[in-house]
Coordinates of C-alpha atoms and ligand atoms in Angstrom, one line a residue:
X21 CA -12.0 -18.1 13.6
X22 CA -12.1 -19.5 17.1
X23 CA -9.1 -18.4 19.2
X24 CA -9.7 -21.0 21.8
X25 CA -10.2 -24.4 20.2
X26 CA -7.2 -26.4 19.0
X27 CA -8.4 -29.4 17.2
X28 CA -5.0 -30.6 15.9
X29 CA -3.9 -33.9 17.3
X30 CA -0.2 -33.7 17.2
X31 CA 0.8 -30.8 19.4
X32 CA 0.2 -31.3 23.1
X33 CA -1.7 -28.7 25.1
X34 CA 1.6 -27.8 26.9
X35 CA 3.4 -27.2 23.6
X36 CA 0.6 -25.0 22.4
X37 CA 0.6 -23.1 25.7
X38 CA 4.3 -22.6 25.6
X39 CA 4.3 -21.3 22.0
X40 CA 1.5 -18.9 22.8
X41 CA 3.3 -17.6 25.8
X42 CA 6.5 -17.1 23.8
X43 CA 4.5 -15.2 21.2
X44 CA 3.1 -12.9 23.8
X45 CA 6.6 -12.2 25.2
X46 CA 8.0 -11.6 21.7
X47 CA 5.2 -9.2 20.9
X48 CA 5.7 -7.4 24.2
X49 CA 9.4 -6.9 23.4
X50 CA 8.8 -5.9 19.7
X51 CA 10.0 -2.3 19.0
X52 CA 7.8 -2.2 15.9
X53 CA 4.6 -3.5 17.5
X54 CA 3.0 0.0 17.8
X55 CA 3.1 0.3 14.0
X56 CA 0.2 -2.0 13.6
X57 CA -2.2 0.6 14.9
X58 CA -1.3 2.7 11.9
X59 CA -3.0 0.2 9.6
X60 CA -6.7 -0.6 8.9
X61 CA -6.8 -4.3 9.8
X62 CA -9.4 -6.6 11.3
X63 CA -8.9 -9.4 13.8
X64 CA -7.7 -11.9 11.2
X65 CA -4.1 -12.6 10.4
X66 CA -3.1 -10.9 7.2
X67 CA -0.1 -12.7 5.6
X68 CA -0.5 -11.5 2.1
X69 CA 1.3 -8.1 2.4
X70 CA 3.8 -9.5 -0.1
X71 CA 1.0 -9.3 -2.7
X72 CA -1.0 -6.3 -1.6
X73 CA 0.1 -4.4 1.5
X74 CA -2.5 -3.3 4.0
X75 CA -4.0 0.2 4.0
X76 CA -2.4 2.7 6.4
X77 CA -5.5 4.2 8.1
X78 CA -4.7 7.8 7.5
X79 CA -4.5 7.4 3.8
X80 CA -8.2 7.8 2.8
X81 CA -8.5 11.3 4.3
X82 CA -5.3 12.4 2.4
X83 CA -6.7 11.0 -0.9
X84 CA -9.9 12.7 -0.2
X85 CA -8.0 15.9 0.0
X86 CA -6.2 15.2 -3.3
X87 CA -9.6 14.7 -5.0
X88 CA -11.8 17.3 -3.5
X89 CA -9.4 20.2 -2.8
X90 CA -6.4 19.7 -5.1
X91 CA -8.3 18.5 -8.1
X92 CA -11.8 19.8 -7.3
X93 CA -10.9 23.3 -6.2
X94 CA -7.4 24.1 -7.4
X95 CA -7.7 22.1 -10.6
X96 CA -4.9 22.9 -13.0
X97 CA -3.1 25.0 -10.4
X98 CA -2.3 21.8 -8.5
X99 CA 0.4 20.8 -11.0
X100 CA 2.4 23.6 -9.3
X101 CA 0.8 24.4 -6.1
X102 CA 0.1 20.9 -4.9
X103 CA 3.4 19.6 -6.1
X104 CA 1.9 17.3 -8.7
X105 CA 4.6 17.9 -11.3
X106 CA 7.5 17.0 -9.1
X107 CA 5.8 14.1 -7.4
X108 CA 7.7 11.3 -9.2
X109 CA 11.1 12.5 -8.1
X110 CA 9.9 13.7 -4.6
X111 CA 8.4 10.3 -3.8
X112 CA 11.4 8.6 -5.3
X113 CA 13.5 10.3 -2.7
X114 CA 11.1 9.1 0.0
X115 CA 11.7 5.5 -1.2
X116 CA 15.4 6.0 -1.6
X117 CA 16.5 5.5 2.1
X118 CA 14.4 2.3 2.2
X119 CA 16.5 0.7 -0.5
X120 CA 19.9 2.3 0.4
X121 CA 20.0 5.0 -2.3
X122 CA 21.1 8.6 -2.0
X123 CA 18.6 11.2 -3.3
X124 CA 18.2 11.9 -6.9
X125 CA 18.4 8.4 -8.3
X126 CA 14.8 7.1 -8.1
X127 CA 11.8 8.1 -10.0
X128 CA 8.3 6.8 -9.3
X129 CA 5.9 6.0 -12.1
X130 CA 4.5 3.4 -14.5
X131 CA 4.2 -0.3 -13.5
X132 CA 7.1 -2.6 -12.6
X133 CA 6.6 -4.3 -16.0
X134 CA 7.1 -1.0 -17.8
X135 CA 10.1 -0.1 -15.7
X136 CA 11.7 -3.5 -16.4
X137 CA 11.4 -2.7 -20.1
X138 CA 13.0 0.8 -19.7
X139 CA 15.8 -0.7 -17.5
X140 CA 16.7 -3.7 -19.6
X141 CA 16.8 -1.7 -22.9
X142 CA 18.7 1.2 -21.3
X143 CA 21.1 -1.3 -19.7
X144 CA 21.7 -3.0 -23.1
X145 CA 22.5 0.4 -24.6
X146 CA 24.9 1.2 -21.7
X147 CA 26.7 -2.1 -22.1
X148 CA 27.4 -1.1 -25.7
X149 CA 28.3 -2.9 -28.9
X150 CA 29.8 -6.4 -29.0
X151 CA 27.8 -7.8 -26.1
X152 CA 24.7 -9.6 -27.3
X153 CA 23.4 -11.6 -24.3
X154 CA 20.9 -10.8 -21.7
X155 CA 20.9 -13.2 -18.7
X156 CA 17.6 -13.5 -17.0
X157 CA 16.7 -15.4 -13.8
X158 CA 15.2 -18.6 -15.2
X159 CA 12.6 -18.8 -12.3
X160 CA 11.7 -15.1 -12.5
X161 CA 8.2 -13.6 -12.0
X162 CA 6.8 -14.1 -15.5
X163 CA 6.4 -10.5 -16.5
X164 CA 10.1 -9.9 -16.1
X165 CA 10.9 -12.8 -18.4
X166 CA 8.3 -11.8 -21.0
X167 CA 9.5 -8.2 -21.1
X168 CA 13.1 -9.0 -21.2
X169 CA 12.5 -11.4 -24.1
X170 CA 10.7 -8.6 -26.0
X171 CA 13.5 -6.1 -25.1
X172 CA 16.0 -8.6 -26.4
X173 CA 14.2 -9.0 -29.7
X174 CA 14.1 -5.2 -30.1
X175 CA 17.7 -4.7 -29.4
X176 CA 19.1 -7.7 -31.2
X177 CA 20.2 -9.5 -28.0
X178 CA 19.8 -13.1 -27.1
X179 CA 18.1 -14.2 -23.9
X180 CA 20.0 -16.7 -21.7
X181 CA 17.8 -18.1 -18.9
X182 CA 19.9 -19.0 -15.9
X183 CA 19.3 -19.9 -12.3
X184 CA 20.7 -17.0 -10.1
X185 CA 23.3 -19.3 -8.5
X186 CA 24.6 -20.2 -11.9
X187 CA 25.0 -16.6 -13.1
X188 CA 28.8 -16.3 -12.3
X189 CA 29.5 -19.3 -14.5
X190 CA 27.2 -18.0 -17.3
X191 CA 28.9 -14.6 -17.4
X192 CA 31.3 -13.8 -20.2
X193 CA 32.5 -11.2 -22.7
X194 CA 29.2 -11.5 -24.6
X195 CA 27.1 -10.7 -21.5
X196 CA 25.5 -7.3 -21.8
X197 CA 22.8 -7.3 -19.0
X198 CA 21.8 -9.5 -16.1
X199 CA 18.3 -9.2 -14.8
X200 CA 17.7 -10.7 -11.4
X201 CA 15.2 -10.7 -8.5
X202 CA 16.6 -10.1 -5.1
X203 CA 14.0 -12.3 -3.6
X204 CA 12.2 -15.1 -5.5
X205 CA 8.4 -14.4 -5.4
X206 CA 7.5 -18.1 -5.1
X207 CA 10.1 -19.6 -2.7
X208 CA 11.0 -16.5 -0.8
X209 CA 14.7 -17.3 -1.5
X210 CA 17.0 -14.3 -1.1
X211 CA 19.7 -14.0 -3.6
X212 CA 23.2 -12.6 -3.1
X213 CA 22.8 -9.1 -4.5
X214 CA 26.3 -7.9 -3.4
X215 CA 28.1 -10.9 -4.7
X216 CA 26.2 -11.3 -7.9
X217 CA 26.5 -7.6 -8.7
X218 CA 30.2 -7.8 -8.2
X219 CA 30.4 -10.8 -10.5
X220 CA 28.4 -9.0 -13.2
X221 CA 30.7 -6.0 -13.0
X222 CA 33.8 -8.2 -13.1
X223 CA 32.5 -9.5 -16.5
X224 CA 31.9 -5.9 -17.7
X225 CA 28.2 -6.3 -17.8
X226 CA 25.3 -4.2 -16.3
X227 CA 23.2 -5.5 -13.3
X228 CA 19.5 -4.8 -13.2
X229 CA 17.7 -5.9 -10.0
X230 CA 14.0 -6.3 -9.4
X231 CA 13.3 -5.4 -5.8
X232 CA 9.5 -6.2 -5.7
X233 CA 9.9 -8.8 -2.9
X234 CA 12.7 -7.1 -1.0
X235 CA 12.1 -3.4 -0.8
X236 CA 10.4 -2.7 2.6
X237 CA 11.3 -6.1 3.9
X238 CA 15.1 -6.0 4.1
X239 CA 18.1 -3.7 3.6
X240 CA 18.9 -3.6 -0.1
X241 CA 22.0 -1.3 -0.2
X242 CA 21.7 -0.2 -3.8
X243 CA 24.4 2.4 -3.6
X244 CA 26.6 0.4 -1.3
X245 CA 26.7 -2.6 -3.6
X246 CA 27.1 -0.6 -6.8
X247 CA 23.9 -1.8 -8.4
X248 CA 23.5 -0.2 -11.8
X249 CA 19.7 -0.1 -12.4
X250 CA 16.8 -1.4 -10.3
X251 CA 13.0 -1.5 -10.4
X252 CA 10.4 -2.4 -7.8
X253 CA 6.7 -2.2 -7.0
X254 CA 5.2 -0.2 -4.2
X255 CA 2.0 -2.1 -3.5
X256 CA 3.6 -5.0 -1.7
X257 CA 5.8 -4.2 1.4
X258 CA 5.5 -0.5 0.8
X259 CA 1.7 -0.5 1.1
X260 CA 1.1 2.0 -1.7
X261 CA -2.3 0.5 -2.7
X262 CA -3.6 -1.6 -5.5
X263 CA -1.7 -0.8 -8.7
X264 CA 0.3 2.0 -7.1
X265 CA 3.1 3.2 -9.3
X266 CA 6.5 1.4 -9.4
X267 CA 9.9 3.0 -9.3
X268 CA 13.1 3.0 -11.3
X269 CA 16.6 3.5 -9.9
X270 CA 19.3 4.7 -12.1
X271 CA 22.7 5.0 -10.4
X272 CA 24.0 8.5 -10.7
X273 CA 27.1 7.4 -12.6
X274 CA 24.8 6.0 -15.4
X275 CA 22.3 8.8 -15.6
X276 CA 24.0 10.7 -18.4
X277 CA 24.2 7.5 -20.5
X278 CA 20.6 6.3 -19.6
X279 CA 19.0 6.3 -23.0
X280 CA 15.3 5.5 -22.4
X281 CA 13.4 3.4 -24.9
X282 CA 10.3 5.4 -23.9
X283 CA 11.4 9.0 -24.1
X284 CA 8.1 10.7 -23.4
X285 CA 7.7 14.4 -23.0
X286 CA 7.8 14.1 -19.2
X287 CA 11.5 13.1 -19.4
X288 CA 12.4 16.0 -21.7
X289 CA 14.8 18.6 -20.4
X290 CA 12.3 21.3 -21.2
X291 CA 8.9 19.6 -21.3
X292 CA 6.9 22.7 -21.9
X293 CA 9.2 23.9 -24.7
X294 CA 7.2 21.4 -26.8
X295 CA 10.1 21.1 -29.2
X296 CA 10.1 18.5 -32.0
X297 CA 13.5 17.2 -31.0
X298 CA 14.0 15.1 -27.9
X299 CA 16.6 16.3 -25.3
X300 CA 16.6 14.2 -22.1
X301 CA 16.3 15.8 -18.6
X302 CA 19.2 15.3 -16.2
X303 CA 18.9 13.1 -13.2
X304 CA 16.2 10.6 -12.3
X305 CA 13.5 12.5 -14.3
X306 CA 15.1 10.9 -17.3
X307 CA 13.2 7.8 -16.3
X308 CA 9.8 9.4 -16.6
X309 CA 7.6 8.8 -19.6
X310 CA 4.2 10.5 -19.7
X311 CA 1.8 12.3 -17.3
X312 CA 2.1 10.7 -13.9
X313 CA -0.9 8.8 -12.4
X314 CA -1.3 11.5 -9.7
X315 CA -4.1 10.0 -7.6
X316 CA -2.2 6.7 -7.2
X317 CA 1.0 8.4 -6.7
X318 CA -0.2 10.7 -4.0
X319 CA -1.9 7.7 -2.3
X320 CA 1.5 6.1 -2.2
X321 CA 3.1 9.2 -0.9
X322 CA 0.7 9.3 2.0
X323 CA 1.1 5.6 2.7
X324 CA 4.9 6.0 3.0
X325 CA 4.3 8.0 6.2
X326 CA 3.9 4.6 7.9
X327 CA 7.7 4.3 7.4
X328 CA 8.6 7.5 9.2
X329 CA 11.2 6.7 11.9
X330 CA 11.5 3.1 10.9
X331 CA 15.0 1.6 10.5
X332 CA 15.1 -1.1 7.8
X333 CA 17.6 -3.1 9.9
X334 CA 14.9 -3.4 12.6
X335 CA 12.4 -4.5 10.0
X336 CA 14.8 -7.2 8.8
X337 CA 15.5 -8.4 12.3
X338 CA 11.8 -8.7 13.1
X339 CA 11.1 -10.4 9.7
X340 CA 13.7 -13.1 10.4
X341 CA 12.4 -13.6 13.9
X342 CA 8.8 -13.8 12.7
X343 CA 9.6 -16.3 9.9
X344 CA 11.8 -18.4 12.3
X345 CA 9.0 -18.5 14.8
X346 CA 6.3 -19.4 12.2
X347 CA 8.5 -22.2 11.0
X348 CA 9.0 -23.4 14.6
X349 CA 5.2 -23.4 15.2
X350 CA 4.6 -25.2 11.9
X351 CA 7.1 -27.8 13.0
X352 CA 5.4 -28.2 16.4
X353 CA 1.8 -28.2 15.2
X354 CA 1.6 -29.7 11.7
X355 CA 1.8 -33.5 11.4
X356 CA 5.1 -34.6 9.9
X357 CA 5.2 -34.8 6.2
X358 CA 2.1 -32.7 5.4
X359 CA 4.1 -29.6 4.4
X360 CA 7.6 -28.9 3.2
X361 CA 9.2 -25.5 3.4
X362 CA 10.7 -24.4 0.1
X363 CA 12.0 -21.2 1.8
X364 CA 15.6 -21.6 2.8
X365 CA 16.3 -22.1 6.5
X366 CA 19.5 -20.0 6.4
X367 CA 18.9 -16.3 7.2
X368 CA 21.2 -15.2 4.5
X369 CA 19.0 -16.9 1.9
X370 CA 15.6 -16.0 3.2
X371 CA 13.4 -13.1 2.3
X372 CA 10.3 -12.2 4.3
X373 CA 7.9 -14.9 3.4
X374 CA 7.5 -18.6 4.1
X375 CA 6.4 -20.9 1.2
X376 CA 5.1 -24.3 2.1
X377 CA 4.6 -27.1 -0.4
X378 CA 1.5 -29.0 0.4
X379 CA -1.0 -31.4 -1.1
X380 CA -4.4 -30.0 -1.9
X381 CA -2.9 -26.5 -1.5
X382 CA -5.8 -24.8 -3.1
X383 CA -8.4 -26.2 -0.8
X384 CA -6.1 -25.7 2.2
X385 CA -5.6 -22.1 1.4
X386 CA -9.4 -21.6 0.9
X387 CA -10.1 -23.0 4.4
X388 CA -7.3 -20.9 5.9
X389 CA -8.9 -17.8 4.5
X390 CA -12.3 -18.8 5.7
X391 CA -10.8 -18.9 9.2
X392 CA -9.2 -15.5 8.9
X393 CA -5.7 -16.5 8.0
X394 CA -5.0 -14.9 4.7
X395 CA -2.1 -16.1 2.7
X396 CA -2.0 -17.0 -1.0
X397 CA -1.4 -19.8 -3.4
X398 CA 1.2 -20.2 -6.2
X399 CA -0.1 -23.1 -8.3
X400 CA 0.1 -25.9 -8.2
X401 CA 1.1 -26.6 -4.6
X402 CA 2.8 -23.7 -2.8
X403 CA 1.1 -21.9 0.1
X404 CA 2.7 -18.5 0.5
X405 CA 2.7 -16.6 3.8
X406 CA 4.1 -13.1 3.7
X407 CA 5.4 -11.5 6.9
X408 CA 5.2 -7.8 6.9
X409 CA 7.0 -6.6 10.0
X410 CA 5.1 -3.3 10.2
X411 CA 1.8 -5.0 11.0
X412 CA 2.3 -8.7 11.6
X413 CA 3.2 -10.0 15.1
X414 CA 4.3 -13.1 16.7
X415 CA 0.9 -14.1 18.0
X416 CA -0.3 -13.9 14.4
X417 CA 2.5 -16.3 13.3
X418 CA 1.5 -18.7 16.1
X419 CA -2.1 -18.5 15.2
X420 CA -1.5 -19.0 11.5
X421 CA 0.5 -22.2 12.1
X422 CA -2.1 -23.5 14.6
X423 CA -5.0 -22.9 12.2
X424 CA -3.0 -24.5 9.4
X425 CA -2.5 -27.6 11.5
X426 CA -6.3 -27.6 12.2
X427 CA -7.1 -27.3 8.5
X428 CA -4.7 -30.1 7.7
X429 CA -6.1 -32.4 10.4
X430 CA -9.5 -31.9 8.9
X431 CA -8.4 -32.5 5.3
X432 CA -6.3 -35.5 6.2
X433 CA -6.3 -37.9 3.2
X434 CA -8.6 -35.5 1.2
Ligands
PLP522 C1 4.9 -8.2 -8.1 C2 6.0 -8.3 -9.1 C3 5.9 -7.7 -10.4 C4 4.6 -6.9 -10.7 O1 4.7 -6.3 -11.9 P1 3.5 -5.2 -12.3 O2 4.0 -4.6 -13.5 O3 3.3 -4.3 -11.1 O4 2.3 -6.1 -12.5 C5 6.9 -7.8 -11.3 N1 8.0 -8.5 -10.9 C6 8.2 -9.1 -9.8 C7 9.4 -9.9 -9.5 C8 7.1 -9.1 -8.9 O5 7.2 -9.8 -7.7

């Protein structure tokens, strides 16, 4: 993890010096730079926040309180007195401004996978009779595809795999639901949520968006763009912790028609009435299922404090500047032909990660991690580097590119 040695042979010492100086200037001008102190980080470069966000340092003490006082002392009283019962909607309202949603439309709970199931089945029911196709991003994160396929079997629909760019051409009078990711988990490509949502609506279908790789990294504008239903996880850019509960957005105009395929007692209008017949709650609570995972949920709630006072537009601006700068450093340091970016160069098509195709990607990533530059691998040959603007800076980007060049120089021809 040496900061001083540069063993790569392609970049001149002056190039390296110039890039390091630029990095320092960019960090000095960065309005979000002070956020990094809020996180428990070491002196490595953590570029895997798109898989597991870093721990905000204040969280353990808050969780300790949940365990020892709320559970240990108040016990059952905490459902009321510590706000446990209403946590799913309360925390949903904390996430809402980060994804451009007014209050009352997001509920937190369950995994993204489970929420994909709720959303796709409910969307198919909203779309109504006579529409029998569910269009699914052909390159989607596997769980979305698996769950959509099962939802289709249950509801008597047919799955149509389609590349997001081809969705407009694939839409028709038979389309019921379109399930898309705003940002592709592998390539980091940002899809046109406003345009695709409008196209889905023009065809009379229902748009379901998965925000796992966009929420907390860029403005989503759920309300503004008329998205129908959306899901997302909270352990990536939102730093909620391993396995922290996901969320479900149901636009207010669809809430009355939202017919959950998992109508548990927590989504009942009168949960403690314990009646044999199901009557759904109004509002976002309709998306609940069973007893919420309170410890994880309150861990997430505490973690969201790291977002207080942060504008998503500022996050987006920094994210683009960071990924631009990282690509520039890679270009300057890495010998030509060793890596190819599969992340679009155009800002309008880029999320908050850079994915580089590379030979021997597995051993390259292992060596990077050994030197304190933590990204991850999507087999067989993609190195992923996630840039989380709350705690990654420009010097980190420069160092990651420099260490990558060193590793590649050592593994030349390997
Ligand atoms: C991370 C991710 C998931 C994760 O689903 P879990 O149910 O939390 O395991 C789902 N979909 C996409 C697109 C993701 O990026």
